[in-house]
Amino acid sequence: MDLGKMAVSINKAINTQEVAVKEKHARTCILGTHHEKGAHTFWAAVNRLPLSSNAVLCWKFCHVFHKLLRDGHPNVIKDSMRNKADLTDMSRMWGHLNEGYGKLCSIYLKLLITKMEFHIKNPRFPGNLQMSNRQLDEAGENDVNNFFQLTVEMFDYLECELNLFLGVFSSLDMSRSVSVTAAGQCRLAPLIQVILDCSHLYDYTVKLLFKLHSCLPADTLQGHRDRFQEQFKKLKSLFYRSSNLQYFKRLIQIPQLPENPPNFLRASALSEHISPVVVIPAESSSPESEHVVETEDLVDTDIPALPAAVETKFDDLFGTSAATDPFNFNNQNGMRKDDKDRLIEQLTREIQALKEELESFRLESGRLCQALRGRVNELEAELAEQSHLRMQAVGESEFLKAELDDLRRVKEDTEKEQRSLTEIEKKAQANEQRYTKLKEKYTELVQSHADLLRKNAEVTRQMTVARAAQDEVEAVRKEMQERVRAAQDTSDRQEKEQLQQLQELQRELVSSRTELDSLKVNVASSQQSSELLSTQLSTLEAEKAGLAESLTSKEAELACLGEELQRVQSSLAGERESGVKAAESLQNQLNEKESREQGLESELAAARWASVHSAVEEAERIIQDALVQIDDPAHISCTSSADYLASRCQCSLDCMDRLHSATGAFLADNTGMSELVRAVTRCGHLLGDTIVQGSATSHMVPVEQADALSESIKACGAEALALLGSMKDQGSLAAADSSKLRAALEGILASAEKLRPRGLELQQGELGDLVEQEMAATSAAVESAAARIEEMLNKSRAVDTGVKMEVNERILASCTELMQAIKELVLSSKDLQRDIVESGRGAASMKEFYAKNSRWTEGLISASKAVGWGATVMVDAADLVVQGKGKFEELMVCSHEIAASTAQLVAASKVKADKDSGNLRRLQHASRGVTQATAAVVASTKSGKSQIEEKDTMDFSSMTLTQIKRQEMDSQVLVLELETRLQKERERLGELRKKHYELAGVAEGWGQGDEGTG
């Protein structure tokens, strides 16, 4: 559908003309909401209208909005809640006007707001309020509190509907035909929706009140009944006044309420209740499309027309033309006057006969019309019933569709959850793989770190060696420099020496020359000394040349050493630079490795904390689930023992110590994460189990102790959640205090210790004494019962006579025989127990034997108690029967109970006995005697009952067939009732026996080591 067309229809339907809203425009708006699955277009168009300035415009808006709430898409209510504040303000504003449309608009807006709130609070109710009885029961979720609240909300809803009804009628002048005017129809048109709502609300209110009266006391619902009486009177009056208006007669069939309201104090009155059905004709013209009725339209035109047969007969008798008209006397001039008089009288008589025949025809036609109207009314009622059934079927189909949609949504949600679970599992696997890879990477990094450390050590060693080599080179260089300096010093010294020698030689040469000059005179005489001096001079010159050559070689050697020194220095500088570069690269690699290690350490620490946080959250969910479980109504049937609860509490306290130590270890070194995770998980499970077992144990103890235990359990759960909440934050983990939780667990443990059965607290020495005491008490009870029976027998012989004395003697004699048989059985049981103790105790004492076999001992105690109690109860029942105040059935039941108790005593006695024991054979013989005596008591009781009861003679001779059939039906009903009652009593007896067994087990400590919660 085009949204523009819907906007145009909204503007046409909501205008300022004081006429009723046209049905076609309202229908277009309704279809538009279903097309767009909401009311966005409607509110977008309405928000542009001046509703606060024109009362007629606001009134017609309320009418259209009411139709949308009833018949529009379900999302209309949700989309309209956004404008609730605006509607409230508008209602408050129009409420300041005390007359005209202003007051009506204020009441109508309050009604619409109440309707929206009701449907939002109760989403199971559709906008048109059409529901089946099953859907109505499901709306209250079978909870009496929900039905009580729902009834109050329906009263408020119906009160707003009635206020609008009264407001419209009080604003109209009912002395005039206002329902046929345009202004009157504008005010009356919305009441059709009000009538539809009121019929459903009245029906549901009646059904809910009957349901509440079946569950709650009548005094509690007195306010409901008073409020219903008031609204019933108003609604009945308004329906009656509306049904008399001409405007509603063609548009809607208004139901009539019963003369008196239903009697809710009588449950059978619900079957007399008839749900009011409002019928809207399928082809009825809308009030908006009708013109104003004119005055002549109000004239009664229901007078039946003259039947055609009568007219034809009249024409056959008198003719239709003027020529044959008997009253045309122009052609009868020759007729005598007497003939005319006779003819006139004859015609008058015929006319009178025709009138009478016509009157009879009219009466017959009226009767036929009345019968046809009745048939039409019946058919209309049937049609209304079929329409109501069809609407119920449509409602049920819609409900089933809604349930199917819910199931589909639940299935989709389940599939989504399954997919999300699969994704979570995949993520968990990916995280596990990632963790494995990180672990492997971490191992590789650790290995590489170790390799780098080894390389660093090698480089350091190489650098040390290089430094040592450099030091050696430096030492060599210094040595070479010292050698060079020494060589230079030597050469200088030698040069000096040579210079000195040269100078000396020069001086000697000068002296020699001087001497030569001095000796030239004596050349001849000194020839030999001159030749000697020349030889010495050549020798000195040769030495001088050798010294010069050695000096040149030393200088060349010194130059070579300098070049070698420079080459060594350059190589050392290159090695130093390469060593520095290698050290820098190694340092960079080491820094990168340390940064990666820090990142991995941070990721590993985050992963460890995430594991701890997940474990804490899981433990928190476990405890929350346990707290939710103890509030579940299905948990009421679960039971547990105080011993098991105490064991759970002790385990929880031990786990708290482990959790405390694991928390301290994790805070000291976060690598100890696994121990903390295990401790948190175990604590969560143990605390949840303690909470559940505590709640189950509270179902087996008295109310006051159960309330105290429940409060302790809830306090323990709250403290556990508080402790886990503080452990979820890494900053507050160190400040987490478990002392309050420990105190709560100790309180639960103390309560469990108090609730432990008394039989479990017996010391070893007390069991033997208790067995002897119970057996003695049983013997005393049997002796006392026999004495009382003998006393009753003597009293009956002195008082009773005839059949009654015979019956009493027979019953008391059989009871005496039963007591004697029980006495023999108890004595045989004592002898057999003495044999068992003597044969099984060895060197131990009797009390030690009983303490060692505590379960068997407790069985003997329980059986002895049952036998003594049964004897006492049977004597009391026999006393009442003898006095005529008791029932024979009670005596028979007591006999059967004694037989069961003695069978229990026999079973408990012979469980440890030797098969060939003589006392065991005597015990079995005594047991058969008790069985025979019990059968004798039952037989004598039945015989006495048949003798005393008077049998009514069944005389059916004076009864008719109908009376016999009536008596037969009554007998069948009575037989069915008795069979149903018998079945219920048998089921009740079975449940009582189960409960008796459970209580006896708890009291005697049979299941003290068993676990479970039922």
PDB file of N, CA, C and O in Angstrom, residues 594-632:
ATOM      1  N   GLU A 594      65.298  -8.600  24.165  1.00  0.00           N
ATOM      2  CA  GLU A 594      64.735  -8.273  25.475  1.00  0.00           C
ATOM      3  C   GLU A 594      63.360  -7.640  25.340  1.00  0.00           C
ATOM      4  O   GLU A 594      62.449  -7.937  26.119  1.00  0.00           O
ATOM      5  N   SER A 595      63.163  -6.767  24.315  1.00  0.00           N
ATOM      6  CA  SER A 595      61.838  -6.152  24.110  1.00  0.00           C
ATOM      7  C   SER A 595      60.811  -7.216  23.727  1.00  0.00           C
ATOM      8  O   SER A 595      59.674  -7.215  24.205  1.00  0.00           O
ATOM      9  N   ARG A 596      61.226  -8.162  22.820  1.00  0.00           N
ATOM     10  CA  ARG A 596      60.299  -9.242  22.469  1.00  0.00           C
ATOM     11  C   ARG A 596      59.971 -10.110  23.685  1.00  0.00           C
ATOM     12  O   ARG A 596      58.835 -10.540  23.877  1.00  0.00           O
ATOM     13  N   GLU A 597      60.995 -10.384  24.471  1.00  0.00           N
ATOM     14  CA  GLU A 597      60.746 -11.169  25.687  1.00  0.00           C
ATOM     15  C   GLU A 597      59.790 -10.452  26.627  1.00  0.00           C
ATOM     16  O   GLU A 597      58.898 -11.058  27.228  1.00  0.00           O
ATOM     17  N   GLN A 598      59.956  -9.117  26.735  1.00  0.00           N
ATOM     18  CA  GLN A 598      59.034  -8.358  27.588  1.00  0.00           C
ATOM     19  C   GLN A 598      57.614  -8.414  27.038  1.00  0.00           C
ATOM     20  O   GLN A 598      56.641  -8.572  27.790  1.00  0.00           O
ATOM     21  N   GLY A 599      57.450  -8.279  25.682  1.00  0.00           N
ATOM     22  CA  GLY A 599      56.115  -8.388  25.101  1.00  0.00           C
ATOM     23  C   GLY A 599      55.500  -9.741  25.336  1.00  0.00           C
ATOM     24  O   GLY A 599      54.313  -9.866  25.681  1.00  0.00           O
ATOM     25  N   LEU A 600      56.319 -10.792  25.112  1.00  0.00           N
ATOM     26  CA  LEU A 600      55.803 -12.140  25.358  1.00  0.00           C
ATOM     27  C   LEU A 600      55.473 -12.343  26.819  1.00  0.00           C
ATOM     28  O   LEU A 600      54.469 -13.009  27.167  1.00  0.00           O
ATOM     29  N   GLU A 601      56.302 -11.791  27.696  1.00  0.00           N
ATOM     30  CA  GLU A 601      56.009 -11.914  29.126  1.00  0.00           C
ATOM     31  C   GLU A 601      54.696 -11.216  29.468  1.00  0.00           C
ATOM     32  O   GLU A 601      53.878 -11.723  30.252  1.00  0.00           O
ATOM     33  N   SER A 602      54.491 -10.005  28.862  1.00  0.00           N
ATOM     34  CA  SER A 602      53.234  -9.289  29.127  1.00  0.00           C
ATOM     35  C   SER A 602      52.046 -10.061  28.574  1.00  0.00           C
ATOM     36  O   SER A 602      50.992 -10.187  29.232  1.00  0.00           O
ATOM     37  N   GLU A 603      52.174 -10.605  27.333  1.00  0.00           N
ATOM     38  CA  GLU A 603      51.092 -11.417  26.778  1.00  0.00           C
ATOM     39  C   GLU A 603      50.850 -12.654  27.617  1.00  0.00           C
ATOM     40  O   GLU A 603      49.711 -13.055  27.853  1.00  0.00           O
ATOM     41  N   LEU A 604      51.935 -13.285  28.044  1.00  0.00           N
ATOM     42  CA  LEU A 604      51.780 -14.478  28.883  1.00  0.00           C
ATOM     43  C   LEU A 604      51.126 -14.139  30.215  1.00  0.00           C
ATOM     44  O   LEU A 604      50.252 -14.870  30.705  1.00  0.00           O
ATOM     45  N   ALA A 605      51.509 -12.976  30.791  1.00  0.00           N
ATOM     46  CA  ALA A 605      50.865 -12.551  32.051  1.00  0.00           C
ATOM     47  C   ALA A 605      49.389 -12.255  31.822  1.00  0.00           C
ATOM     48  O   ALA A 605      48.527 -12.611  32.635  1.00  0.00           O
ATOM     49  N   ALA A 606      49.068 -11.593  30.646  1.00  0.00           N
ATOM     50  CA  ALA A 606      47.658 -11.318  30.339  1.00  0.00           C
ATOM     51  C   ALA A 606      46.886 -12.614  30.138  1.00  0.00           C
ATOM     52  O   ALA A 606      45.744 -12.752  30.594  1.00  0.00           O
ATOM     53  N   ALA A 607      47.527 -13.590  29.439  1.00  0.00           N
ATOM     54  CA  ALA A 607      46.852 -14.878  29.242  1.00  0.00           C
ATOM     55  C   ALA A 607      46.637 -15.597  30.576  1.00  0.00           C
ATOM     56  O   ALA A 607      45.582 -16.192  30.818  1.00  0.00           O
ATOM     57  N   ARG A 608      47.617 -15.499  31.465  1.00  0.00           N
ATOM     58  CA  ARG A 608      47.446 -16.120  32.786  1.00  0.00           C
ATOM     59  C   ARG A 608      46.309 -15.474  33.547  1.00  0.00           C
ATOM     60  O   ARG A 608      45.450 -16.147  34.131  1.00  0.00           O
ATOM     61  N   TRP A 609      46.262 -14.141  33.514  1.00  0.00           N
ATOM     62  CA  TRP A 609      45.175 -13.457  34.247  1.00  0.00           C
ATOM     63  C   TRP A 609      43.822 -13.728  33.597  1.00  0.00           C
ATOM     64  O   TRP A 609      42.804 -13.830  34.270  1.00  0.00           O
ATOM     65  N   ALA A 610      43.830 -13.835  32.230  1.00  0.00           N
ATOM     66  CA  ALA A 610      42.564 -14.160  31.565  1.00  0.00           C
ATOM     67  C   ALA A 610      42.073 -15.535  32.004  1.00  0.00           C
ATOM     68  O   ALA A 610      40.867 -15.737  32.210  1.00  0.00           O
ATOM     69  N   SER A 611      43.000 -16.482  32.149  1.00  0.00           N
ATOM     70  CA  SER A 611      42.586 -17.810  32.628  1.00  0.00           C
ATOM     71  C   SER A 611      42.026 -17.730  34.038  1.00  0.00           C
ATOM     72  O   SER A 611      40.982 -18.327  34.354  1.00  0.00           O
ATOM     73  N   VAL A 612      42.680 -16.966  34.904  1.00  0.00           N
ATOM     74  CA  VAL A 612      42.177 -16.805  36.276  1.00  0.00           C
ATOM     75  C   VAL A 612      40.826 -16.113  36.265  1.00  0.00           C
ATOM     76  O   VAL A 612      39.882 -16.525  36.967  1.00  0.00           O
ATOM     77  N   HIS A 613      40.698 -15.056  35.430  1.00  0.00           N
ATOM     78  CA  HIS A 613      39.435 -14.314  35.364  1.00  0.00           C
ATOM     79  C   HIS A 613      38.310 -15.202  34.852  1.00  0.00           C
ATOM     80  O   HIS A 613      37.181 -15.174  35.368  1.00  0.00           O
ATOM     81  N   SER A 614      38.609 -16.026  33.822  1.00  0.00           N
ATOM     82  CA  SER A 614      37.583 -16.953  33.311  1.00  0.00           C
ATOM     83  C   SER A 614      37.179 -17.956  34.377  1.00  0.00           C
ATOM     84  O   SER A 614      35.994 -18.277  34.535  1.00  0.00           O
ATOM     85  N   ALA A 615      38.154 -18.466  35.118  1.00  0.00           N
ATOM     86  CA  ALA A 615      37.820 -19.418  36.189  1.00  0.00           C
ATOM     87  C   ALA A 615      36.951 -18.765  37.259  1.00  0.00           C
ATOM     88  O   ALA A 615      35.991 -19.371  37.760  1.00  0.00           O
ATOM     89  N   VAL A 616      37.258 -17.502  37.608  1.00  0.00           N
ATOM     90  CA  VAL A 616      36.452 -16.796  38.615  1.00  0.00           C
ATOM     91  C   VAL A 616      35.037 -16.577  38.093  1.00  0.00           C
ATOM     92  O   VAL A 616      34.045 -16.767  38.825  1.00  0.00           O
ATOM     93  N   GLU A 617      34.902 -16.168  36.813  1.00  0.00           N
ATOM     94  CA  GLU A 617      33.567 -15.973  36.255  1.00  0.00           C
ATOM     95  C   GLU A 617      32.790 -17.283  36.211  1.00  0.00           C
ATOM     96  O   GLU A 617      31.583 -17.305  36.490  1.00  0.00           O
ATOM     97  N   GLU A 618      33.454 -18.384  35.862  1.00  0.00           N
ATOM     98  CA  GLU A 618      32.765 -19.674  35.834  1.00  0.00           C
ATOM     99  C   GLU A 618      32.304 -20.077  37.238  1.00  0.00           C
ATOM    100  O   GLU A 618      31.189 -20.556  37.428  1.00  0.00           O
ATOM    101  N   ALA A 619      33.151 -19.860  38.224  1.00  0.00           N
ATOM    102  CA  ALA A 619      32.747 -20.160  39.601  1.00  0.00           C
ATOM    103  C   ALA A 619      31.577 -19.274  40.021  1.00  0.00           C
ATOM    104  O   ALA A 619      30.647 -19.728  40.704  1.00  0.00           O
ATOM    105  N   GLU A 620      31.614 -18.003  39.592  1.00  0.00           N
ATOM    106  CA  GLU A 620      30.510 -17.102  39.927  1.00  0.00           C
ATOM    107  C   GLU A 620      29.209 -17.567  39.283  1.00  0.00           C
ATOM    108  O   GLU A 620      28.155 -17.548  39.911  1.00  0.00           O
ATOM    109  N   ARG A 621      29.281 -18.024  38.019  1.00  0.00           N
ATOM    110  CA  ARG A 621      28.067 -18.550  37.370  1.00  0.00           C
ATOM    111  C   ARG A 621      27.566 -19.805  38.063  1.00  0.00           C
ATOM    112  O   ARG A 621      26.351 -20.019  38.178  1.00  0.00           O
ATOM    113  N   ILE A 622      28.476 -20.650  38.509  1.00  0.00           N
ATOM    114  CA  ILE A 622      28.049 -21.884  39.213  1.00  0.00           C
ATOM    115  C   ILE A 622      27.284 -21.522  40.485  1.00  0.00           C
ATOM    116  O   ILE A 622      26.218 -22.084  40.784  1.00  0.00           O
ATOM    117  N   ILE A 623      27.804 -20.546  41.244  1.00  0.00           N
ATOM    118  CA  ILE A 623      27.126 -20.165  42.498  1.00  0.00           C
ATOM    119  C   ILE A 623      25.805 -19.471  42.195  1.00  0.00           C
ATOM    120  O   ILE A 623      24.789 -19.704  42.866  1.00  0.00           O
ATOM    121  N   GLN A 624      25.772 -18.622  41.164  1.00  0.00           N
ATOM    122  CA  GLN A 624      24.508 -17.981  40.796  1.00  0.00           C
ATOM    123  C   GLN A 624      23.484 -19.010  40.362  1.00  0.00           C
ATOM    124  O   GLN A 624      22.298 -18.908  40.706  1.00  0.00           O
ATOM    125  N   ASP A 625      23.920 -20.024  39.603  1.00  0.00           N
ATOM    126  CA  ASP A 625      22.999 -21.086  39.199  1.00  0.00           C
ATOM    127  C   ASP A 625      22.493 -21.849  40.417  1.00  0.00           C
ATOM    128  O   ASP A 625      21.318 -22.221  40.474  1.00  0.00           O
ATOM    129  N   ALA A 626      23.342 -22.062  41.396  1.00  0.00           N
ATOM    130  CA  ALA A 626      22.890 -22.748  42.618  1.00  0.00           C
ATOM    131  C   ALA A 626      21.869 -21.902  43.369  1.00  0.00           C
ATOM    132  O   ALA A 626      20.858 -22.417  43.856  1.00  0.00           O
ATOM    133  N   LEU A 627      22.093 -20.577  43.440  1.00  0.00           N
ATOM    134  CA  LEU A 627      21.126 -19.703  44.121  1.00  0.00           C
ATOM    135  C   LEU A 627      19.801 -19.662  43.379  1.00  0.00           C
ATOM    136  O   LEU A 627      18.734 -19.608  43.995  1.00  0.00           O
ATOM    137  N   VAL A 628      19.853 -19.697  42.039  1.00  0.00           N
ATOM    138  CA  VAL A 628      18.612 -19.737  41.263  1.00  0.00           C
ATOM    139  C   VAL A 628      17.912 -21.070  41.445  1.00  0.00           C
ATOM    140  O   VAL A 628      16.692 -21.154  41.549  1.00  0.00           O
ATOM    141  N   GLN A 629      18.678 -22.136  41.545  1.00  0.00           N
ATOM    142  CA  GLN A 629      18.101 -23.480  41.670  1.00  0.00           C
ATOM    143  C   GLN A 629      17.348 -23.648  42.979  1.00  0.00           C
ATOM    144  O   GLN A 629      16.315 -24.314  43.016  1.00  0.00           O
ATOM    145  N   ILE A 630      17.839 -23.040  44.068  1.00  0.00           N
ATOM    146  CA  ILE A 630      17.141 -23.223  45.348  1.00  0.00           C
ATOM    147  C   ILE A 630      15.831 -22.467  45.383  1.00  0.00           C
ATOM    148  O   ILE A 630      14.962 -22.772  46.205  1.00  0.00           O
ATOM    149  N   ASP A 631      15.642 -21.466  44.487  1.00  0.00           N
ATOM    150  CA  ASP A 631      14.368 -20.765  44.406  1.00  0.00           C
ATOM    151  C   ASP A 631      13.413 -21.394  43.402  1.00  0.00           C
ATOM    152  O   ASP A 631      12.284 -20.941  43.241  1.00  0.00           O
ATOM    153  N   ASP A 632      13.870 -22.434  42.701  1.00  0.00           N
ATOM    154  CA  ASP A 632      13.026 -23.103  41.717  1.00  0.00           C
ATOM    155  C   ASP A 632      11.981 -23.950  42.452  1.00  0.00           C
ATOM    156  O   ASP A 632      12.317 -24.715  43.347  1.00  0.00           O
TER     157      ASP A 632
END
